[in-house]
PDB file of C-alpha atoms in Angstrom:
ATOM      1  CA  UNK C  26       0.000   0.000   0.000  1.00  0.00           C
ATOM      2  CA  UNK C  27       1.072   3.579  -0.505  1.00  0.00           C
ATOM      3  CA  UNK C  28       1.551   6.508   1.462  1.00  0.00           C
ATOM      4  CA  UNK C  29      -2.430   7.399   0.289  1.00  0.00           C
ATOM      5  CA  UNK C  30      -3.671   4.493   1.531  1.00  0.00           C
ATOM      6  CA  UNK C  31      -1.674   4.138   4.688  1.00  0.00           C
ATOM      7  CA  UNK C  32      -2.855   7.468   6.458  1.00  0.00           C
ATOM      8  CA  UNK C  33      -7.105   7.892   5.817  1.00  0.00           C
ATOM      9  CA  UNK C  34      -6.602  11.466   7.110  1.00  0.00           C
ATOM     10  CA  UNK C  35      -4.392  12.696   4.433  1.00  0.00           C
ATOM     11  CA  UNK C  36      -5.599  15.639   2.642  1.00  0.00           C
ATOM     12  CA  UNK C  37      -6.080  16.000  -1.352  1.00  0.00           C
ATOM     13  CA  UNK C  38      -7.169  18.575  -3.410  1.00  0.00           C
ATOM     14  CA  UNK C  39      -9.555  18.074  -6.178  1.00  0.00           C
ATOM     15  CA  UNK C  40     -13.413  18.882  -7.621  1.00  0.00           C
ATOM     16  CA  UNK C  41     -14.745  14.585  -7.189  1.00  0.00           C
ATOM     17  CA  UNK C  42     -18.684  14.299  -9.183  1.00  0.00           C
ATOM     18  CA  UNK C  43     -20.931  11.886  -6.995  1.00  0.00           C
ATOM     19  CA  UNK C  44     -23.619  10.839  -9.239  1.00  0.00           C
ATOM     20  CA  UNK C  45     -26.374   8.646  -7.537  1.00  0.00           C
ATOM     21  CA  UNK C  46     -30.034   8.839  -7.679  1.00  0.00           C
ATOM     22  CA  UNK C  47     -30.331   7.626  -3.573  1.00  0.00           C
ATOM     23  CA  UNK C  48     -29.907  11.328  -1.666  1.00  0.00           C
ATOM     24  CA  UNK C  49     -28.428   8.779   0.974  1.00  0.00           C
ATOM     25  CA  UNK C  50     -25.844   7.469  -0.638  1.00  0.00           C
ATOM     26  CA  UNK C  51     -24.896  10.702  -2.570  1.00  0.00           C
ATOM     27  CA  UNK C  52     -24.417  12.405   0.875  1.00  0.00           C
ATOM     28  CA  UNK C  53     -22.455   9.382   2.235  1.00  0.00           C
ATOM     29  CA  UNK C  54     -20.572   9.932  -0.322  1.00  0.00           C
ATOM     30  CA  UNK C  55     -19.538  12.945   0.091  1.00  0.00           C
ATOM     31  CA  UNK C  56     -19.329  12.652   3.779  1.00  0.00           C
ATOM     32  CA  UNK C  57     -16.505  10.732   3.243  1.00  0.00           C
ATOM     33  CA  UNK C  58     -14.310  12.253   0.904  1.00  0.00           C
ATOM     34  CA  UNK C  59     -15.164  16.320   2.037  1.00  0.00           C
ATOM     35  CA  UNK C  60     -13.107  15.282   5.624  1.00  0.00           C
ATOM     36  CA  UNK C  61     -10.350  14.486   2.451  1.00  0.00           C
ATOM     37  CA  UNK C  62      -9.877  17.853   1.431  1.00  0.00           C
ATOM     38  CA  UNK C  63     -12.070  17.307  -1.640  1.00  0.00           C
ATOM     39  CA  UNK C  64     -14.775  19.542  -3.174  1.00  0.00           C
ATOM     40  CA  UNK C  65     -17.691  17.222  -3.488  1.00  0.00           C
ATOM     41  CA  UNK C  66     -20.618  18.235  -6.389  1.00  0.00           C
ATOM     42  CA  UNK C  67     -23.505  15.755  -6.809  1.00  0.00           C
ATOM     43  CA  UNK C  68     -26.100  14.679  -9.304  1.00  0.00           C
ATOM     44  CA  UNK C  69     -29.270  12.423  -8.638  1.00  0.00           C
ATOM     45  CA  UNK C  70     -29.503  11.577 -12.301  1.00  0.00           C
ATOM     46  CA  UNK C  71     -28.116  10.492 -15.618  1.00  0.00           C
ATOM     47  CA  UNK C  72     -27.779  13.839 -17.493  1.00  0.00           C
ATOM     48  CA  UNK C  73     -27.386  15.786 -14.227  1.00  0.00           C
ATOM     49  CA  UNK C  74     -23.834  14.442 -14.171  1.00  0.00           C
ATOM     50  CA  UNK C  75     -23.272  14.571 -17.931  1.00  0.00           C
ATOM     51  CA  UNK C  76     -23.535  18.272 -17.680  1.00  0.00           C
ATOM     52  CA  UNK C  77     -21.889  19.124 -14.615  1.00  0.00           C
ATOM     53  CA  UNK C  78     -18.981  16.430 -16.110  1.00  0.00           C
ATOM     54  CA  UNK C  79     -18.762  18.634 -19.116  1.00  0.00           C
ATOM     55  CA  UNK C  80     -19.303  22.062 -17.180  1.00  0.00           C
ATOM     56  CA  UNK C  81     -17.377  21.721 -14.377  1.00  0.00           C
ATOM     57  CA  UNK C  82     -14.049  20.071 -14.854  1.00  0.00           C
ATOM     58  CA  UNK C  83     -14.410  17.347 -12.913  1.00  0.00           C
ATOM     59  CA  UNK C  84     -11.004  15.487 -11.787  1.00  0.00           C
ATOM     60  CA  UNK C  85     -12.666  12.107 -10.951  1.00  0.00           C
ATOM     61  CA  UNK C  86     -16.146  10.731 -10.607  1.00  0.00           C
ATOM     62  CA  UNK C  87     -17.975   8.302  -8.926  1.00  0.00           C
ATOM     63  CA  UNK C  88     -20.749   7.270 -10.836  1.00  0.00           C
ATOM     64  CA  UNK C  89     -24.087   4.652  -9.851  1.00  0.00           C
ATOM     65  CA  UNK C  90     -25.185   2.626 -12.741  1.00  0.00           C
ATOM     66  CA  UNK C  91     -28.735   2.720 -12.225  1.00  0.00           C
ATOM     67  CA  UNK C  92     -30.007   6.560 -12.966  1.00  0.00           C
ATOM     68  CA  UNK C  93     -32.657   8.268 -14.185  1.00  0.00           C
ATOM     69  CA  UNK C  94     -32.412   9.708 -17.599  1.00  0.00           C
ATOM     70  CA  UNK C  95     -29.831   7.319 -18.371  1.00  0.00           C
ATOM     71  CA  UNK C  96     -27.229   5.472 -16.964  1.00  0.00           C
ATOM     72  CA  UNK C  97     -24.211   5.777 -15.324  1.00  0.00           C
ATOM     73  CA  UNK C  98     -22.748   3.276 -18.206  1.00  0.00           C
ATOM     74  CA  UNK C  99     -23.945   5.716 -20.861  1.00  0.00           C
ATOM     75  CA  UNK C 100     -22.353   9.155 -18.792  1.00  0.00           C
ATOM     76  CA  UNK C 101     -19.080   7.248 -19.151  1.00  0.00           C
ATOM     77  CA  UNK C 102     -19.626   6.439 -22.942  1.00  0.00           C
ATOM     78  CA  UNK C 103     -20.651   9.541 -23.773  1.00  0.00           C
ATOM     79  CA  UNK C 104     -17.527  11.307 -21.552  1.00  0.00           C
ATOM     80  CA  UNK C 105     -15.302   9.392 -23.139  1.00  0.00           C
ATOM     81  CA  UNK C 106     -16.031  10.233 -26.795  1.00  0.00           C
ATOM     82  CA  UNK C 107     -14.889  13.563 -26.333  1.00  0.00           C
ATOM     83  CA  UNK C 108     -11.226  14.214 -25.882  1.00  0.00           C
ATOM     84  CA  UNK C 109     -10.529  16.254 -23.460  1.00  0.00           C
ATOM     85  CA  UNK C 110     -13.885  14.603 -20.757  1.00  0.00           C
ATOM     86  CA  UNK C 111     -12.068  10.729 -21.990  1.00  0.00           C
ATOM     87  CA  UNK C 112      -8.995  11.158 -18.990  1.00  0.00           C
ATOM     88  CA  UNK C 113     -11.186  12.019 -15.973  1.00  0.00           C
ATOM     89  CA  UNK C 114     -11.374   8.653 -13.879  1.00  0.00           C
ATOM     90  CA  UNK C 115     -14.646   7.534 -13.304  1.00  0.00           C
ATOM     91  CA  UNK C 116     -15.239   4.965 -10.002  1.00  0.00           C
ATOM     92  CA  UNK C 117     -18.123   2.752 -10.819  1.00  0.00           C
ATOM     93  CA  UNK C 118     -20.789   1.114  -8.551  1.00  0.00           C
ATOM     94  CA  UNK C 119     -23.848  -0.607  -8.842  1.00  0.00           C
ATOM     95  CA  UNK C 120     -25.479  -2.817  -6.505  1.00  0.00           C
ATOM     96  CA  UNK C 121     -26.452  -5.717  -9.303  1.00  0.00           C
ATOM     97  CA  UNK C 122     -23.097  -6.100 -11.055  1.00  0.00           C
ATOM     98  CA  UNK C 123     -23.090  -8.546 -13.591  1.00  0.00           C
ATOM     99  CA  UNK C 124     -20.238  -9.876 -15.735  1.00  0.00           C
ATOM    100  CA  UNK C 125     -21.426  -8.398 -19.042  1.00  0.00           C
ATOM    101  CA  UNK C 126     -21.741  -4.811 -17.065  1.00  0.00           C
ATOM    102  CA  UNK C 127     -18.355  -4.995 -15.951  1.00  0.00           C
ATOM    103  CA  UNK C 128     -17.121  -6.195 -19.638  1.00  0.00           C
ATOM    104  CA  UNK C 129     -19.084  -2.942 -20.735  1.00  0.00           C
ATOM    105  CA  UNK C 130     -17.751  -0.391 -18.081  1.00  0.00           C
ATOM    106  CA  UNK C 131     -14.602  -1.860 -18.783  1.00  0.00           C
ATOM    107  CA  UNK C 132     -13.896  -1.363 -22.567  1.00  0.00           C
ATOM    108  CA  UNK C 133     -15.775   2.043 -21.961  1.00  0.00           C
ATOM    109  CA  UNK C 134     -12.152   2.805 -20.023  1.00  0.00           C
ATOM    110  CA  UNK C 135     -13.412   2.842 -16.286  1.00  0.00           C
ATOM    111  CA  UNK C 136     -11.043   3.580 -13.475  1.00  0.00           C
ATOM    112  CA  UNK C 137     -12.479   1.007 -10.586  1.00  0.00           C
ATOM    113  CA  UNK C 138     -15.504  -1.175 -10.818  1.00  0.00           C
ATOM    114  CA  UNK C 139     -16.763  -1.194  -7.452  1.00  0.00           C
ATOM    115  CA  UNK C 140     -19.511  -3.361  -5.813  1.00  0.00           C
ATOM    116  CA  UNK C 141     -22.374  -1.974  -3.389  1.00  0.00           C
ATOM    117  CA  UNK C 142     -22.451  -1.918  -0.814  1.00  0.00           C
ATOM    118  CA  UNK C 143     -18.880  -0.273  -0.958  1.00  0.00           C
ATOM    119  CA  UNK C 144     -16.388  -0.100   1.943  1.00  0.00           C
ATOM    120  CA  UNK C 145     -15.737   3.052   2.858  1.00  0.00           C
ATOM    121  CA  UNK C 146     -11.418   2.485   2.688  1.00  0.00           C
ATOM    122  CA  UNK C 147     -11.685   1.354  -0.706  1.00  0.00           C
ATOM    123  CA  UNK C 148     -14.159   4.129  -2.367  1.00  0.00           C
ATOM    124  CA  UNK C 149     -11.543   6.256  -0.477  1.00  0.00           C
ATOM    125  CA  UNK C 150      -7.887   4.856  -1.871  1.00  0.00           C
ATOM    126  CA  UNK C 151      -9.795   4.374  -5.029  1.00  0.00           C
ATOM    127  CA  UNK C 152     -10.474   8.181  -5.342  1.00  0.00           C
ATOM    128  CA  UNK C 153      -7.094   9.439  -3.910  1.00  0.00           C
ATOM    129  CA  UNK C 154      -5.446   6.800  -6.715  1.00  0.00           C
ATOM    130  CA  UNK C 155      -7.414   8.529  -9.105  1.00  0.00           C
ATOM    131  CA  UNK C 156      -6.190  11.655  -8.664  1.00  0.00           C
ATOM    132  CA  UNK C 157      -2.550  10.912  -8.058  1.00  0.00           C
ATOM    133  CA  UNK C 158      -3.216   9.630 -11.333  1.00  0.00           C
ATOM    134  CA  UNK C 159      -4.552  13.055 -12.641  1.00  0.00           C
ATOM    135  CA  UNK C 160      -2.278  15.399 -10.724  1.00  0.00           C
ATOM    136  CA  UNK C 161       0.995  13.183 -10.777  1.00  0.00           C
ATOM    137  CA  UNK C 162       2.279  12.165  -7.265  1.00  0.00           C
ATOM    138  CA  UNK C 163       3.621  14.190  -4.662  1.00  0.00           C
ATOM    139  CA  UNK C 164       7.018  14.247  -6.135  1.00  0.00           C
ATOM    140  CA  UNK C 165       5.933  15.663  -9.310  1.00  0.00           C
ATOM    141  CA  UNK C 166       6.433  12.130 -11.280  1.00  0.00           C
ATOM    142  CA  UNK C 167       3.529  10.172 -12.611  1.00  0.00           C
ATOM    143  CA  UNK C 168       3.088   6.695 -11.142  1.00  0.00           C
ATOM    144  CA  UNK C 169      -0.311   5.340 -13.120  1.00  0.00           C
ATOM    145  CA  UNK C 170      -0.364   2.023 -13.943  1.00  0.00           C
ATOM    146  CA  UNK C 171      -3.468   2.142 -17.103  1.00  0.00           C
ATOM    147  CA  UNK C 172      -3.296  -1.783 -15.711  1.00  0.00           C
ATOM    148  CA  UNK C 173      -4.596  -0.815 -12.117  1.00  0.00           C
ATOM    149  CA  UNK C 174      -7.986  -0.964 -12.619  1.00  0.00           C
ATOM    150  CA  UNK C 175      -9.180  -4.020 -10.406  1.00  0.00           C
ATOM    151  CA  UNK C 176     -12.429  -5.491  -8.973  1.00  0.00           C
ATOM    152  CA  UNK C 177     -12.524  -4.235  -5.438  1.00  0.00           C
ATOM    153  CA  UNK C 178     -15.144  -4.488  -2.803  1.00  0.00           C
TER     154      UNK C 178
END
């Protein structure tokens, strides 16, 4: 494990999108990564988080697969036909993962696949890998592995 994931109070800087259409899990969410140093911005549904995605500048997301409007699968589809949306990490969950969604997610170039419900340690080191991968490590030199992406609960 890295220095990241060895001290949970470390502090990050970053704009994280938590799209979910449960207001619980959305503030959950964000409860844990705000103590993190991050600013949190949510969306209940599909096209919510398309547009903030696109408007905002997101660094990473963490996306639910089931929205309204349309799915969390089709945000990252459609965010990564466009060049400069395609880099920014997206953490996926769903609570019915199957092994054709995964395959899907997958090829659509997702960052973590994650199964709910999610441990809070791992939705946390999944995020702060994220963004070491966006803003480079601490030392200014850029330690992402495109082979990280693993099945964690």
């Amino acid at each position: 494990p890295g220095e990241l994931e060895d001290n949970p109070m470390i502090r990050a800087t970053g704009k994280i999108l938590v799209a979910d259409d449960d207001q619980e899990i959305r503030l959950g969410v964000s409860e844990l990564l705000m103590p993190l140093g991050l600013e949190v911005v949510m969306a209940s549904t599909g096209p919510e988080a398309l547009e903030i995605a696109r408007a905002r500048l997101v660094d990473a997301m963490v996306l639910d697969c089931h929205m309204p409007g349309c799915s969390g699968l089709d945000v990252l589809i459609s965010l990564s036909s466009r060049s400069n949306e395609a880099s920014i990490p997206c953490i996926f969950c769903t609570g019915r993962p199957s092994k054709y969604l995964e395959a899907a997610v997958r090829n659509a170039g997702v960052w973590a696949f994650l199964h709910k419900p999610i441990r809070p340690d791992v939705l946390r080191s999944e995020v702060l890998r994220a963004l070491e991968h966006v803003h480079g490590t601490r030392d200014g030199s850029d330690r992402s592995d495109p082979d990280h992406r693993a099945d964690r609960n």
